[in-house]
mmCIF file of C-alpha atoms and ligand atoms in Angstrom:
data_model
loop_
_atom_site.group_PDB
_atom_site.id
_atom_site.type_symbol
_atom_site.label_atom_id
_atom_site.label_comp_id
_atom_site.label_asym_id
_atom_site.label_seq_id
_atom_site.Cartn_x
_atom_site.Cartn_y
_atom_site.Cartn_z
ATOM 1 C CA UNK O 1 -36.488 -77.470 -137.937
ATOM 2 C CA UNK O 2 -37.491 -75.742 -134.492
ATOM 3 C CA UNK O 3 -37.612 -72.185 -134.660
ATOM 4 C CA UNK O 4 -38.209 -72.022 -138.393
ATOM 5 C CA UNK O 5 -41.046 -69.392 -139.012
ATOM 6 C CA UNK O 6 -42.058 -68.410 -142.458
ATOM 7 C CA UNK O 7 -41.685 -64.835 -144.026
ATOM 8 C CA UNK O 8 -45.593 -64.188 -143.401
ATOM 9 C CA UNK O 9 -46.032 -65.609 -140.154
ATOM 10 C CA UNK O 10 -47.097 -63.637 -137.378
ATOM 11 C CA UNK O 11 -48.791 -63.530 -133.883
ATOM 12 C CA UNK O 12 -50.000 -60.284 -134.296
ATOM 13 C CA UNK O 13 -51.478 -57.883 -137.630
ATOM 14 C CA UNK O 14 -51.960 -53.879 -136.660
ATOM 15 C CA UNK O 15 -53.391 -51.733 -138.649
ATOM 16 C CA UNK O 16 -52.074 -48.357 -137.854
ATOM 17 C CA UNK O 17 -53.046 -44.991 -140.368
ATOM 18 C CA UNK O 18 -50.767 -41.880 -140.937
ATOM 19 C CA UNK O 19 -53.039 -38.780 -140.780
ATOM 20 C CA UNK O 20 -51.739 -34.974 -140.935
ATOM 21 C CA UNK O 21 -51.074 -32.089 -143.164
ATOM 22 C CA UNK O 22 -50.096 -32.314 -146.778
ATOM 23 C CA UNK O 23 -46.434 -32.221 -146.801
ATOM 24 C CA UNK O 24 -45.533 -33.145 -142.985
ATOM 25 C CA UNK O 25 -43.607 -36.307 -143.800
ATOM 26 C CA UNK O 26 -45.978 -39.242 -143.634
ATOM 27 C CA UNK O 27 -45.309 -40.626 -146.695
ATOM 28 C CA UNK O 28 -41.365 -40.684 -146.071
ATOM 29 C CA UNK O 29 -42.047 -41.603 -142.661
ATOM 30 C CA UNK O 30 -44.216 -45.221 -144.356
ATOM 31 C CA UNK O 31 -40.856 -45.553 -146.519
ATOM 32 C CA UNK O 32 -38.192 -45.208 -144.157
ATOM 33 C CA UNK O 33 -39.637 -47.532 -142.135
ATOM 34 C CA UNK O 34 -41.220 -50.367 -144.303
ATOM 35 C CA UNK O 35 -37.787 -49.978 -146.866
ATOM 36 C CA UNK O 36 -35.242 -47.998 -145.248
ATOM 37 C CA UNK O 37 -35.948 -45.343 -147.889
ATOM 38 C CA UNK O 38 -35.959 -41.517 -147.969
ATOM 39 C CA UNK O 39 -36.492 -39.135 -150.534
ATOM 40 C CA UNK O 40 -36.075 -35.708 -150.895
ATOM 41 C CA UNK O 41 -38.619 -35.149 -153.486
ATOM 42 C CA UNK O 42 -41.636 -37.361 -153.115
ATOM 43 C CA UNK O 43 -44.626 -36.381 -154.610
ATOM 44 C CA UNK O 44 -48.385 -35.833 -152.971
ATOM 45 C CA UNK O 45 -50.009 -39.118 -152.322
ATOM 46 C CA UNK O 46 -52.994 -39.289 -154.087
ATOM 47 C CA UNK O 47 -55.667 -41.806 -153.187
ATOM 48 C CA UNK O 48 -54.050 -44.237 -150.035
ATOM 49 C CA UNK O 49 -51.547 -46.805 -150.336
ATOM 50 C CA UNK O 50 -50.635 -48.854 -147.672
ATOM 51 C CA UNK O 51 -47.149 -51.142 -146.604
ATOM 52 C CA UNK O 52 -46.374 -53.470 -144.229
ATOM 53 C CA UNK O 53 -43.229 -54.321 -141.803
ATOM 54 C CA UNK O 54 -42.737 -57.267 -139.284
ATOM 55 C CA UNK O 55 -41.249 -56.723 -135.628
ATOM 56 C CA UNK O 56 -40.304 -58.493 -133.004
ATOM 57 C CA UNK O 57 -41.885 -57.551 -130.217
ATOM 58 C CA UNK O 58 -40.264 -59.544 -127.014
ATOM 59 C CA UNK O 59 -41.295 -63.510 -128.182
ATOM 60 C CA UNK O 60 -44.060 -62.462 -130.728
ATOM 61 C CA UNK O 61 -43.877 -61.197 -134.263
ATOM 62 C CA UNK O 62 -46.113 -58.249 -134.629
ATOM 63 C CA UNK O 63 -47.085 -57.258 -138.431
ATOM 64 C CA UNK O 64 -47.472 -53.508 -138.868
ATOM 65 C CA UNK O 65 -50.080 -52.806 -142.166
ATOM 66 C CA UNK O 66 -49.566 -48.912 -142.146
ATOM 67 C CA UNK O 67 -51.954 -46.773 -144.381
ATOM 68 C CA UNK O 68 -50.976 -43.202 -145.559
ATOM 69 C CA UNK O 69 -52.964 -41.131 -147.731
ATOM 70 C CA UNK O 70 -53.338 -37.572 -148.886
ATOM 71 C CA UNK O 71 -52.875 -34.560 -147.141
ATOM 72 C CA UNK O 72 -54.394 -32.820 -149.459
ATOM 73 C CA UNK O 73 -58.458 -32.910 -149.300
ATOM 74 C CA UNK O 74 -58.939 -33.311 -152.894
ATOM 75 C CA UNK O 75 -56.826 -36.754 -152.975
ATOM 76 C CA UNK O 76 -58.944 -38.310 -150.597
ATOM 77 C CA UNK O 77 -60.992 -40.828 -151.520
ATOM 78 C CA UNK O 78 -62.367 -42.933 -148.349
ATOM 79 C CA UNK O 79 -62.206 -41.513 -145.030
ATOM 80 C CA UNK O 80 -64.591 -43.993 -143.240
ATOM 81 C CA UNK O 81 -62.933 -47.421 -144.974
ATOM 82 C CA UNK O 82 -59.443 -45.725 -144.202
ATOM 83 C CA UNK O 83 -59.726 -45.474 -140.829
ATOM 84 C CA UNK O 84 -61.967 -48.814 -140.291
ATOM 85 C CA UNK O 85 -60.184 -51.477 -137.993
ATOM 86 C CA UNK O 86 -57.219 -48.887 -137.091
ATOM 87 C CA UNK O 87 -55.650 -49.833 -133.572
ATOM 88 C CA UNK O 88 -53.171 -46.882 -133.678
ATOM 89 C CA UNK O 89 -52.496 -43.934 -135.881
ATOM 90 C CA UNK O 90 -49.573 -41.326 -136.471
ATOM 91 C CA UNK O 91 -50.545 -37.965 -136.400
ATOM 92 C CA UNK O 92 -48.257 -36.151 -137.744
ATOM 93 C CA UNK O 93 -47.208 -32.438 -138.012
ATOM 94 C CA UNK O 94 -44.507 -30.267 -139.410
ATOM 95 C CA UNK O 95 -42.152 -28.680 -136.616
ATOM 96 C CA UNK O 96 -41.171 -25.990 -139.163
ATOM 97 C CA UNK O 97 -45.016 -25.298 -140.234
ATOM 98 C CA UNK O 98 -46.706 -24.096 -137.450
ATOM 99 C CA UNK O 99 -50.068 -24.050 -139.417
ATOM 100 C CA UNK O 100 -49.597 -27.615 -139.674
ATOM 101 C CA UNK O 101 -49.464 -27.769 -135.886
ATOM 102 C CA UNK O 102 -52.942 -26.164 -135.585
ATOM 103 C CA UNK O 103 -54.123 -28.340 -137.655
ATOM 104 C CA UNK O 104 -53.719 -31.263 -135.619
ATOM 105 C CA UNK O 105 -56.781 -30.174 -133.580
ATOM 106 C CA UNK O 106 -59.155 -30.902 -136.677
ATOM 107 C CA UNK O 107 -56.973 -34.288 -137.640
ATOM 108 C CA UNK O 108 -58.062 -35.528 -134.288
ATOM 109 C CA UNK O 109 -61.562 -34.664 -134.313
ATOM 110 C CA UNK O 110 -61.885 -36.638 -137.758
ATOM 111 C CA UNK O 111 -59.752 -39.387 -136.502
ATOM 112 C CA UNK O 112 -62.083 -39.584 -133.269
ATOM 113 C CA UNK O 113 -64.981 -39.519 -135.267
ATOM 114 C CA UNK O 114 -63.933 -42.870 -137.179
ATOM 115 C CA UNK O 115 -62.870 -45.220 -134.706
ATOM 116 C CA UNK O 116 -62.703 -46.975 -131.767
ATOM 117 C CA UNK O 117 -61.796 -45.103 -128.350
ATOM 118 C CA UNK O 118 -59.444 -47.304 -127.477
ATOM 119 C CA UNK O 119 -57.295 -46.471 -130.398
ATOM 120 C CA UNK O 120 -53.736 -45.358 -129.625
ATOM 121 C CA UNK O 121 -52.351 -42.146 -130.608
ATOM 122 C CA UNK O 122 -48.910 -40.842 -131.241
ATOM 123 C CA UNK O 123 -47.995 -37.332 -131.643
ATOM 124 C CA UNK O 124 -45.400 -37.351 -134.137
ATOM 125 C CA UNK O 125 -43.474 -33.701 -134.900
ATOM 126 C CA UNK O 126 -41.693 -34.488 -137.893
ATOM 127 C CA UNK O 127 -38.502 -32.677 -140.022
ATOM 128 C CA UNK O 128 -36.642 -32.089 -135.865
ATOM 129 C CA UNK O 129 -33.537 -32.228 -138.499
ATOM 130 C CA UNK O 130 -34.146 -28.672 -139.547
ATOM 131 C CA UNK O 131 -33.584 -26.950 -135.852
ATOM 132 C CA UNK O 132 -32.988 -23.724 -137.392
ATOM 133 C CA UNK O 133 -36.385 -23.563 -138.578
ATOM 134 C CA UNK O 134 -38.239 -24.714 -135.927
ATOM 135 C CA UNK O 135 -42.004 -23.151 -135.355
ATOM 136 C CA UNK O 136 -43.451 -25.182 -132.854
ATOM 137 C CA UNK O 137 -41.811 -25.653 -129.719
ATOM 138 C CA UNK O 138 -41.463 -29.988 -128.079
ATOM 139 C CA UNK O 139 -42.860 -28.148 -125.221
ATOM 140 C CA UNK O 140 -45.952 -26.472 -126.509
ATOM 141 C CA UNK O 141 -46.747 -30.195 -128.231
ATOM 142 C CA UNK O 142 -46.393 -31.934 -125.047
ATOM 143 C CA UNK O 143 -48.458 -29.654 -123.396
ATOM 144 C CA UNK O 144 -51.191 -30.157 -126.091
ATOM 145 C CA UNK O 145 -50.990 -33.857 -125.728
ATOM 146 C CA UNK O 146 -50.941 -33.684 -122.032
ATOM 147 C CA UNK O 147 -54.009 -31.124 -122.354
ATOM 148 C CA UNK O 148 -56.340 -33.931 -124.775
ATOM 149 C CA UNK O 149 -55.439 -36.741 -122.725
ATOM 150 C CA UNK O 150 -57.263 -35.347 -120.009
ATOM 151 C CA UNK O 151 -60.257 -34.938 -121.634
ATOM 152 C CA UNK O 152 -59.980 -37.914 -123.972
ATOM 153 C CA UNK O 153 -57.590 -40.266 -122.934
ATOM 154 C CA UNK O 154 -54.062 -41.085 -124.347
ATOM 155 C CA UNK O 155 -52.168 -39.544 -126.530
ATOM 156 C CA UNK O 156 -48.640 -39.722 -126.836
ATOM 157 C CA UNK O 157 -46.368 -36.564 -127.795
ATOM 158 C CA UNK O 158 -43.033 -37.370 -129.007
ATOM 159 C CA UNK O 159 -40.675 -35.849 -131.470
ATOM 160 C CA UNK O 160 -39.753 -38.003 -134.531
ATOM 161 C CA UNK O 161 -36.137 -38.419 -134.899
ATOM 162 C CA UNK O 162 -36.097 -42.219 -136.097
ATOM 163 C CA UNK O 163 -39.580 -44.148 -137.923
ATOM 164 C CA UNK O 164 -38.352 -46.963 -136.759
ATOM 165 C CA UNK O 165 -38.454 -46.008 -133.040
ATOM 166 C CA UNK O 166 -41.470 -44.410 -132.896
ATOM 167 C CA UNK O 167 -43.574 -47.250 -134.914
ATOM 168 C CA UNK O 168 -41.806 -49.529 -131.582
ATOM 169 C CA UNK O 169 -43.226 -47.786 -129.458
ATOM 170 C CA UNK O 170 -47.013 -47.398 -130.784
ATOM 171 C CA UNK O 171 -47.185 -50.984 -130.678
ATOM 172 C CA UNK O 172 -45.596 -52.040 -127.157
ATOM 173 C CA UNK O 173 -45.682 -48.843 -125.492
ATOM 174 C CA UNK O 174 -41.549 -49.446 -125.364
ATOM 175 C CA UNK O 175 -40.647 -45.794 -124.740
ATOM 176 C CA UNK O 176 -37.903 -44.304 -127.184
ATOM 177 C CA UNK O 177 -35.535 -41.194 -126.522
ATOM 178 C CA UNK O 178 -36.187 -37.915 -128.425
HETATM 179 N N1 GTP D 1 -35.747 -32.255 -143.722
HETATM 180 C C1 GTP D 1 -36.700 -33.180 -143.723
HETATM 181 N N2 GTP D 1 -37.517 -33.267 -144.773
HETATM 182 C C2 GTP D 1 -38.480 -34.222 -144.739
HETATM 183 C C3 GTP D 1 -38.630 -35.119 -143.637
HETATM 184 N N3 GTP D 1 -39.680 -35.941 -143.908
HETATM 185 C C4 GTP D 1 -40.142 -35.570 -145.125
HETATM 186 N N4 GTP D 1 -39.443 -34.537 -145.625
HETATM 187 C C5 GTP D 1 -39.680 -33.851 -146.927
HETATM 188 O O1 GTP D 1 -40.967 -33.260 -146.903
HETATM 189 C C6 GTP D 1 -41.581 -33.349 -148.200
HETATM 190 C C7 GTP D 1 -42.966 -33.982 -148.096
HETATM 191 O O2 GTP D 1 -42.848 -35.322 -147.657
HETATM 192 P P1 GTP D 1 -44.008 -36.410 -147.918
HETATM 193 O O3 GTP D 1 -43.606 -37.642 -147.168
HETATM 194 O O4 GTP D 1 -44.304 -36.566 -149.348
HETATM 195 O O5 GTP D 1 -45.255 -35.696 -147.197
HETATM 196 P P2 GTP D 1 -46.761 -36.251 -147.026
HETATM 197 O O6 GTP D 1 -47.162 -35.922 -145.623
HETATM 198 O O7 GTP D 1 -46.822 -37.666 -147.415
HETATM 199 O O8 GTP D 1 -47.600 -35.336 -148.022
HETATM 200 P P3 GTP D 1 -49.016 -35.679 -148.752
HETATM 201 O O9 GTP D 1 -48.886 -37.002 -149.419
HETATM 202 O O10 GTP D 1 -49.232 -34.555 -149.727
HETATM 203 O O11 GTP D 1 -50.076 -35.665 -147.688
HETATM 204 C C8 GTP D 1 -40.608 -34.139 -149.085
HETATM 205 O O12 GTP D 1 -39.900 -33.223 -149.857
HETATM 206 C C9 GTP D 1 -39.699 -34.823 -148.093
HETATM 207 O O13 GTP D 1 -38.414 -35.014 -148.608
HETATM 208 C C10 GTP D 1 -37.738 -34.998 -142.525
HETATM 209 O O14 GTP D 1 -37.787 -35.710 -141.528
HETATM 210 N N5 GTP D 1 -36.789 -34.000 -142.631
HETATM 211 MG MG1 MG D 2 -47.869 -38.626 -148.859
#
């Protein structure tokens, strides 16, 4: 029975958290990725919820536990427990809400101010389906990302096309077209 591995096995658990503005897409972004599911009216998250989805990551099986919670500052409950023992997190913005673009500055601060420095990154500019109402520019992101990671270290600007492709790459630094 060589080869057999069972549904829960894995080499690797990840905890990675979904952070940004209420209304960006993280939610959607969790579902399409952990069930292949997208909906066009999801409600506000309230509280956090979390779901998980196994990879394969060259030989090893690599099991993503990705948290989302609220936007929204009254749905929060935990900030310090939500962001305890995260290895990577999505920050994510909407490319046709600019305000939710400025906002990432203050997302990172909070997100620096919980956890480890070593904790990886990603940029994620979500909705790139609605081109005609694009606010915020791939450019002006990249510079921004290209502007903290000089001062802080990494972080990763990328526009979100595909969940699936950019979870790859927060995990294995496998680099995924735009
Ligand atoms: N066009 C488009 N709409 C999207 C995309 N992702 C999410 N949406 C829509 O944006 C709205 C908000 O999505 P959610 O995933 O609930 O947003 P959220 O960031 O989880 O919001 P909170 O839970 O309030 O923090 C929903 O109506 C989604 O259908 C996308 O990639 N493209
Ligand atoms: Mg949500």
């Amino acid at each position: 029975m060589g080869g057999y591995r069972a549904d829960d096995d894995y080499d690797y658990l990840f905890k990675v958290v979904l952070i940004g503005d209420s209304g960006v897409g993280k939610s959607n972004l969790l579902s399409r990725f952990t069930k292949n599911e997208f909906s066009l009216e999801s409600k506000s998250t309230i509280g956090v919820e979390f779901a998980t989805r196994s990879i394969h990551v060259d030989d090893k099986v690599v099991k993503a536990q990705i948290w989302d919670t609220a936007g929204q500052e009254r749905y929060r409950a935990i900030t310090s427990a939500y962001y305890r023992g995260a290895v990577g997190a999505l920050l994510v913005y909407d490319v046709t809400r600019h305000v939710t673009f400025e906002n990432v500055e203050r997302w990172l601060k909070e997100l620096r101010g919980h956890t480890d420095s070593n904790i990886v990154i990603m940029l994620v500019g979500n909705k790139a389906d609605l081109h005609h109402l694009r606010a915020v520019s791939t450019e002006d992101a990249k510079a921004f990302a290209k502007r903290e990671s000089t001062f802080h270290g990494d972080l990763r600007s990328r526009v979100h096309e595909r969940g699936k492709c950019i979870h790859r790459s927060s995990y294995s630094n496998i680099s995924c077209g735009e």
